[in-house]
mmCIF file of C-alpha atoms in Angstrom:
data_model
loop_
_atom_site.group_PDB
_atom_site.id
_atom_site.type_symbol
_atom_site.label_atom_id
_atom_site.label_comp_id
_atom_site.label_asym_id
_atom_site.label_seq_id
_atom_site.Cartn_x
_atom_site.Cartn_y
_atom_site.Cartn_z
ATOM 1 C CA ASN L 1 131.197 95.059 89.991
ATOM 2 C CA PRO L 2 131.273 97.501 92.988
ATOM 3 C CA ILE L 3 130.732 100.544 90.801
ATOM 4 C CA ASN L 4 127.533 99.142 89.309
ATOM 5 C CA GLN L 5 126.290 98.208 92.824
ATOM 6 C CA THR L 6 126.915 101.761 93.966
ATOM 7 C CA GLU L 7 125.158 103.220 90.991
ATOM 8 C CA ARG L 8 122.203 100.903 91.540
ATOM 9 C CA LEU L 9 121.984 101.820 95.223
ATOM 10 C CA THR L 10 122.174 105.508 94.380
ATOM 11 C CA ALA L 11 119.410 105.092 91.814
ATOM 12 C CA ILE L 12 117.241 103.266 94.365
ATOM 13 C CA LEU L 13 117.806 105.948 97.015
ATOM 14 C CA ASP L 14 116.982 108.624 94.478
ATOM 15 C CA SER L 15 113.517 107.084 94.047
ATOM 16 C CA VAL L 16 112.787 106.614 97.770
ATOM 17 C CA ASP L 17 110.444 109.178 99.340
ATOM 18 C CA PHE L 18 110.412 107.800 102.879
ATOM 19 C CA ILE L 19 111.471 105.000 105.156
ATOM 20 C CA CYS L 20 109.071 103.790 107.809
ATOM 21 C CA LEU L 21 110.293 102.388 111.132
ATOM 22 C CA ASN L 22 107.805 99.771 112.376
ATOM 23 C CA ASN L 23 109.298 99.843 115.857
ATOM 24 C CA PRO L 24 109.566 103.617 116.418
ATOM 25 C CA GLU L 25 110.206 103.541 120.183
ATOM 26 C CA LYS L 26 113.598 103.560 121.848
ATOM 27 C CA LEU L 27 115.719 104.513 118.869
ATOM 28 C CA SER L 28 119.452 104.086 119.111
ATOM 29 C CA SER L 29 121.681 107.104 118.629
ATOM 30 C CA GLU L 30 123.050 105.402 115.458
ATOM 31 C CA THR L 31 119.534 105.222 113.955
ATOM 32 C CA GLN L 32 118.873 108.868 114.847
ATOM 33 C CA ALA L 33 122.165 109.887 113.144
ATOM 34 C CA GLU L 34 121.143 107.867 110.037
ATOM 35 C CA MET L 35 117.821 109.731 109.993
ATOM 36 C CA VAL L 36 119.740 112.999 109.689
ATOM 37 C CA LYS L 37 121.979 111.643 106.908
ATOM 38 C CA ILE L 38 119.166 110.345 104.736
ATOM 39 C CA ARG L 39 117.261 113.592 105.243
ATOM 40 C CA GLU L 40 120.076 115.235 103.256
ATOM 41 C CA LYS L 41 119.018 113.063 100.314
ATOM 42 C CA ASN L 42 115.378 114.166 100.761
ATOM 43 C CA ILE L 43 114.419 110.825 102.213
ATOM 44 C CA ARG L 44 112.092 111.218 105.204
ATOM 45 C CA THR L 45 111.831 108.871 108.193
ATOM 46 C CA LEU L 46 108.387 108.031 109.422
ATOM 47 C CA SER L 47 107.132 106.533 112.632
ATOM 48 C CA CYS L 48 104.614 103.739 112.114
ATOM 49 C CA ILE L 49 101.466 103.757 114.208
ATOM 50 C CA ASN L 50 99.830 100.402 113.712
ATOM 51 C CA TYR L 51 96.270 100.397 115.033
ATOM 52 C CA GLU L 52 96.012 96.607 114.903
ATOM 53 C CA SER L 53 99.064 96.309 117.222
ATOM 54 C CA LEU L 54 97.365 98.633 119.664
ATOM 55 C CA GLU L 55 94.167 96.553 119.568
ATOM 56 C CA GLN L 56 96.248 93.399 120.114
ATOM 57 C CA GLU L 57 98.001 94.969 123.098
ATOM 58 C CA TRP L 58 94.636 95.810 124.549
ATOM 59 C CA ASN L 59 93.146 92.356 123.920
ATOM 60 C CA ASN L 60 96.169 90.750 125.655
ATOM 61 C CA LYS L 61 95.664 93.061 128.653
ATOM 62 C CA ALA L 62 91.878 92.417 128.724
ATOM 63 C CA LYS L 63 92.301 88.677 128.499
ATOM 64 C CA ASP L 64 94.033 88.720 131.877
ATOM 65 C CA ASN L 65 91.443 90.902 133.554
ATOM 66 C CA SER L 66 87.710 90.378 132.883
ATOM 67 C CA GLU L 67 86.742 93.451 134.924
ATOM 68 C CA LEU L 68 88.159 95.874 132.326
ATOM 69 C CA THR L 69 85.442 97.868 130.483
ATOM 70 C CA GLU L 70 85.073 99.485 127.133
ATOM 71 C CA GLU L 71 85.903 102.795 128.761
ATOM 72 C CA ASP L 72 89.161 101.255 129.964
ATOM 73 C CA ALA L 73 89.817 100.107 126.417
ATOM 74 C CA GLN L 74 89.222 103.626 125.025
ATOM 75 C CA ARG L 75 91.429 105.182 127.695
ATOM 76 C CA TYR L 76 94.223 102.689 126.998
ATOM 77 C CA LEU L 77 94.025 103.051 123.165
ATOM 78 C CA ASN L 78 93.958 106.864 123.492
ATOM 79 C CA GLU L 79 97.028 106.893 125.804
ATOM 80 C CA ARG L 80 99.000 104.545 123.550
ATOM 81 C CA THR L 81 98.023 106.570 120.466
ATOM 82 C CA ASP L 82 99.166 109.778 122.146
ATOM 83 C CA ALA L 83 102.430 108.183 123.223
ATOM 84 C CA LEU L 84 103.139 106.981 119.626
ATOM 85 C CA LEU L 85 102.256 110.384 118.140
ATOM 86 C CA ALA L 86 104.601 112.059 120.650
ATOM 87 C CA LEU L 87 107.494 109.987 119.278
ATOM 88 C CA CYS L 88 107.420 112.074 116.096
ATOM 89 C CA ASP L 89 108.551 115.149 118.053
ATOM 90 C CA GLY L 90 110.654 113.250 120.570
ATOM 91 C CA TYR L 91 112.846 111.488 118.037
ATOM 92 C CA GLY L 92 112.619 114.014 115.193
ATOM 93 C CA TYR L 93 110.621 111.892 112.758
ATOM 94 C CA ASP L 94 109.604 113.600 109.577
ATOM 95 C CA GLY L 95 106.058 112.325 109.989
ATOM 96 C CA ILE L 96 103.904 109.250 110.594
ATOM 97 C CA LEU L 97 102.561 106.242 108.749
ATOM 98 C CA VAL L 98 99.162 105.198 110.026
ATOM 99 C CA SER L 99 98.607 101.491 109.446
ATOM 100 C CA TYR L 100 94.934 100.530 109.632
ATOM 101 C CA THR L 101 93.730 97.203 108.325
ATOM 102 C CA GLY L 102 90.244 97.276 109.869
ATOM 103 C CA ARG L 103 87.602 94.750 109.081
ATOM 104 C CA SER L 104 84.341 94.570 107.178
ATOM 105 C CA MET L 105 81.376 96.084 108.968
ATOM 106 C CA VAL L 106 78.950 94.071 106.824
ATOM 107 C CA GLY L 107 77.107 91.656 109.119
ATOM 108 C CA MET L 108 78.446 93.058 112.408
ATOM 109 C CA LYS L 109 75.964 92.987 115.197
ATOM 110 C CA GLU L 110 74.843 96.300 116.644
ATOM 111 C CA ILE L 111 77.022 96.443 119.778
ATOM 112 C CA PRO L 112 80.280 95.271 118.172
ATOM 113 C CA LEU L 113 79.640 97.634 115.233
ATOM 114 C CA GLN L 114 79.080 100.593 117.549
ATOM 115 C CA GLN L 115 82.295 99.722 119.500
ATOM 116 C CA TYR L 116 84.238 99.308 116.201
ATOM 117 C CA LYS L 117 83.074 102.695 114.899
ATOM 118 C CA GLU L 118 83.732 104.501 118.210
ATOM 119 C CA ARG L 119 87.258 103.113 118.496
ATOM 120 C CA GLN L 120 87.986 103.976 114.899
ATOM 121 C CA GLN L 121 86.594 107.476 115.325
ATOM 122 C CA ASN L 122 88.629 108.047 118.526
ATOM 123 C CA PHE L 123 91.802 106.828 116.909
ATOM 124 C CA PHE L 124 91.495 108.944 113.751
ATOM 125 C CA SER L 125 90.373 111.969 115.786
ATOM 126 C CA LYS L 126 93.649 111.784 117.664
ATOM 127 C CA VAL L 127 95.630 111.398 114.493
ATOM 128 C CA MET L 128 93.833 114.323 112.802
ATOM 129 C CA SER L 129 94.271 116.544 115.889
ATOM 130 C CA TRP L 130 97.967 115.747 115.808
ATOM 131 C CA GLN L 131 98.138 116.559 112.139
ATOM 132 C CA ALA L 132 96.495 119.951 112.638
ATOM 133 C CA GLY L 133 99.402 120.878 114.917
ATOM 134 C CA HIS L 134 102.066 119.281 112.672
ATOM 135 C CA ILE L 135 101.216 120.577 109.208
ATOM 136 C CA ASP L 136 104.938 120.438 108.296
ATOM 137 C CA LYS L 137 105.035 116.687 108.975
ATOM 138 C CA MET L 138 104.304 114.013 106.380
ATOM 139 C CA MET L 139 101.327 111.710 106.851
ATOM 140 C CA VAL L 140 100.847 108.362 105.097
ATOM 141 C CA PHE L 141 97.812 106.120 105.301
ATOM 142 C CA TYR L 142 98.516 102.469 104.801
ATOM 143 C CA GLY L 143 95.450 100.265 104.939
ATOM 144 C CA ASN L 144 92.003 99.283 103.738
ATOM 145 C CA VAL L 145 89.944 102.363 103.045
ATOM 146 C CA GLN L 146 86.848 100.171 102.445
ATOM 147 C CA TYR L 147 86.815 99.351 106.219
ATOM 148 C CA LEU L 148 86.658 102.985 107.250
ATOM 149 C CA ASP L 149 83.453 104.301 108.695
ATOM 150 C CA PRO L 150 81.995 106.762 106.066
ATOM 151 C CA GLU L 151 82.381 109.516 108.689
ATOM 152 C CA ASN L 152 86.160 109.074 108.506
ATOM 153 C CA MET L 153 86.495 109.127 104.658
ATOM 154 C CA ASP L 154 86.893 112.870 104.422
ATOM 155 C CA MET L 155 90.146 112.718 106.428
ATOM 156 C CA LEU L 156 91.893 110.900 103.565
ATOM 157 C CA ASP L 157 92.603 114.158 101.746
ATOM 158 C CA LYS L 158 94.792 115.196 104.674
ATOM 159 C CA TYR L 159 97.381 112.425 103.935
ATOM 160 C CA ASN L 160 100.345 113.001 101.644
ATOM 161 C CA TYR L 161 100.208 109.376 100.435
ATOM 162 C CA LEU L 162 97.532 106.700 100.446
ATOM 163 C CA ILE L 163 98.953 103.162 100.228
ATOM 164 C CA LEU L 164 96.302 100.500 99.883
ATOM 165 C CA LYS L 165 96.709 97.007 101.207
ATOM 166 C CA THR L 166 96.307 94.834 98.175
ATOM 167 C CA THR L 167 98.588 91.852 98.858
ATOM 168 C CA SER L 168 95.552 89.657 99.695
ATOM 169 C CA SER L 169 93.969 90.462 96.354
ATOM 170 C CA THR L 170 93.912 87.255 94.285
ATOM 171 C CA ASN L 171 92.298 88.545 91.111
ATOM 172 C CA GLN L 172 91.448 91.760 89.212
ATOM 173 C CA VAL L 173 88.018 92.125 90.882
ATOM 174 C CA ALA L 174 89.517 91.982 94.337
ATOM 175 C CA LEU L 175 92.240 94.374 93.393
ATOM 176 C CA THR L 176 89.696 96.797 91.968
ATOM 177 C CA MET L 177 87.648 96.549 95.146
ATOM 178 C CA ASN L 178 90.647 97.390 97.268
#
C-alpha cells in the first residue's frame, strides 16, 4: 500500500538526526540540492573523515617509495586531514563524522607505539582546531575509544554524538568492553 510506505518513510525520516557521506569529495549538484532539502526536515549531512583510509593511502604511497620518512607521513596525513576538513565549508556540510578504528596499544614496541601516538595526536589536534572555529557544526565520533591515547580522551566531550564500533563484539563481555 503506497500510503503505508509513505507513512513509514516519513516516520523513519522523523527519527534520523544525520546522514553521513562516506565519499565527501566531488559532490554532484543533485546531492548538494538534496542536502538543502533534508536540512528543512532537520536532518543534517555530515562529511566522513576516515582516519584508516588516510593511513591506507599513505601506506600505498610509501610502499612505492622506500625513501619516504615519518616526517613525510605526518605531512601527508596533515594535508589530507586539512583537505577533508575544508570540504565541510566548501560543500556546506552540517558537520563531520570522524571515523577512527585504531588498534590496541598493548604489546606495541616502543618506536611503533610512539609513532602511533604521534599520528593520533596530530590527527585529533587538527580535528579539535577545526572544531574550535566551527562551533556551529556537528561533530560525531565513530570508533573505538579504548584505542585512544589517554591524552586524547578529554576531547570526547566536544562531540555531539559518540558512536562506538561494536559489530565485532561476539558476547556481552566484549560489548561491555567496547
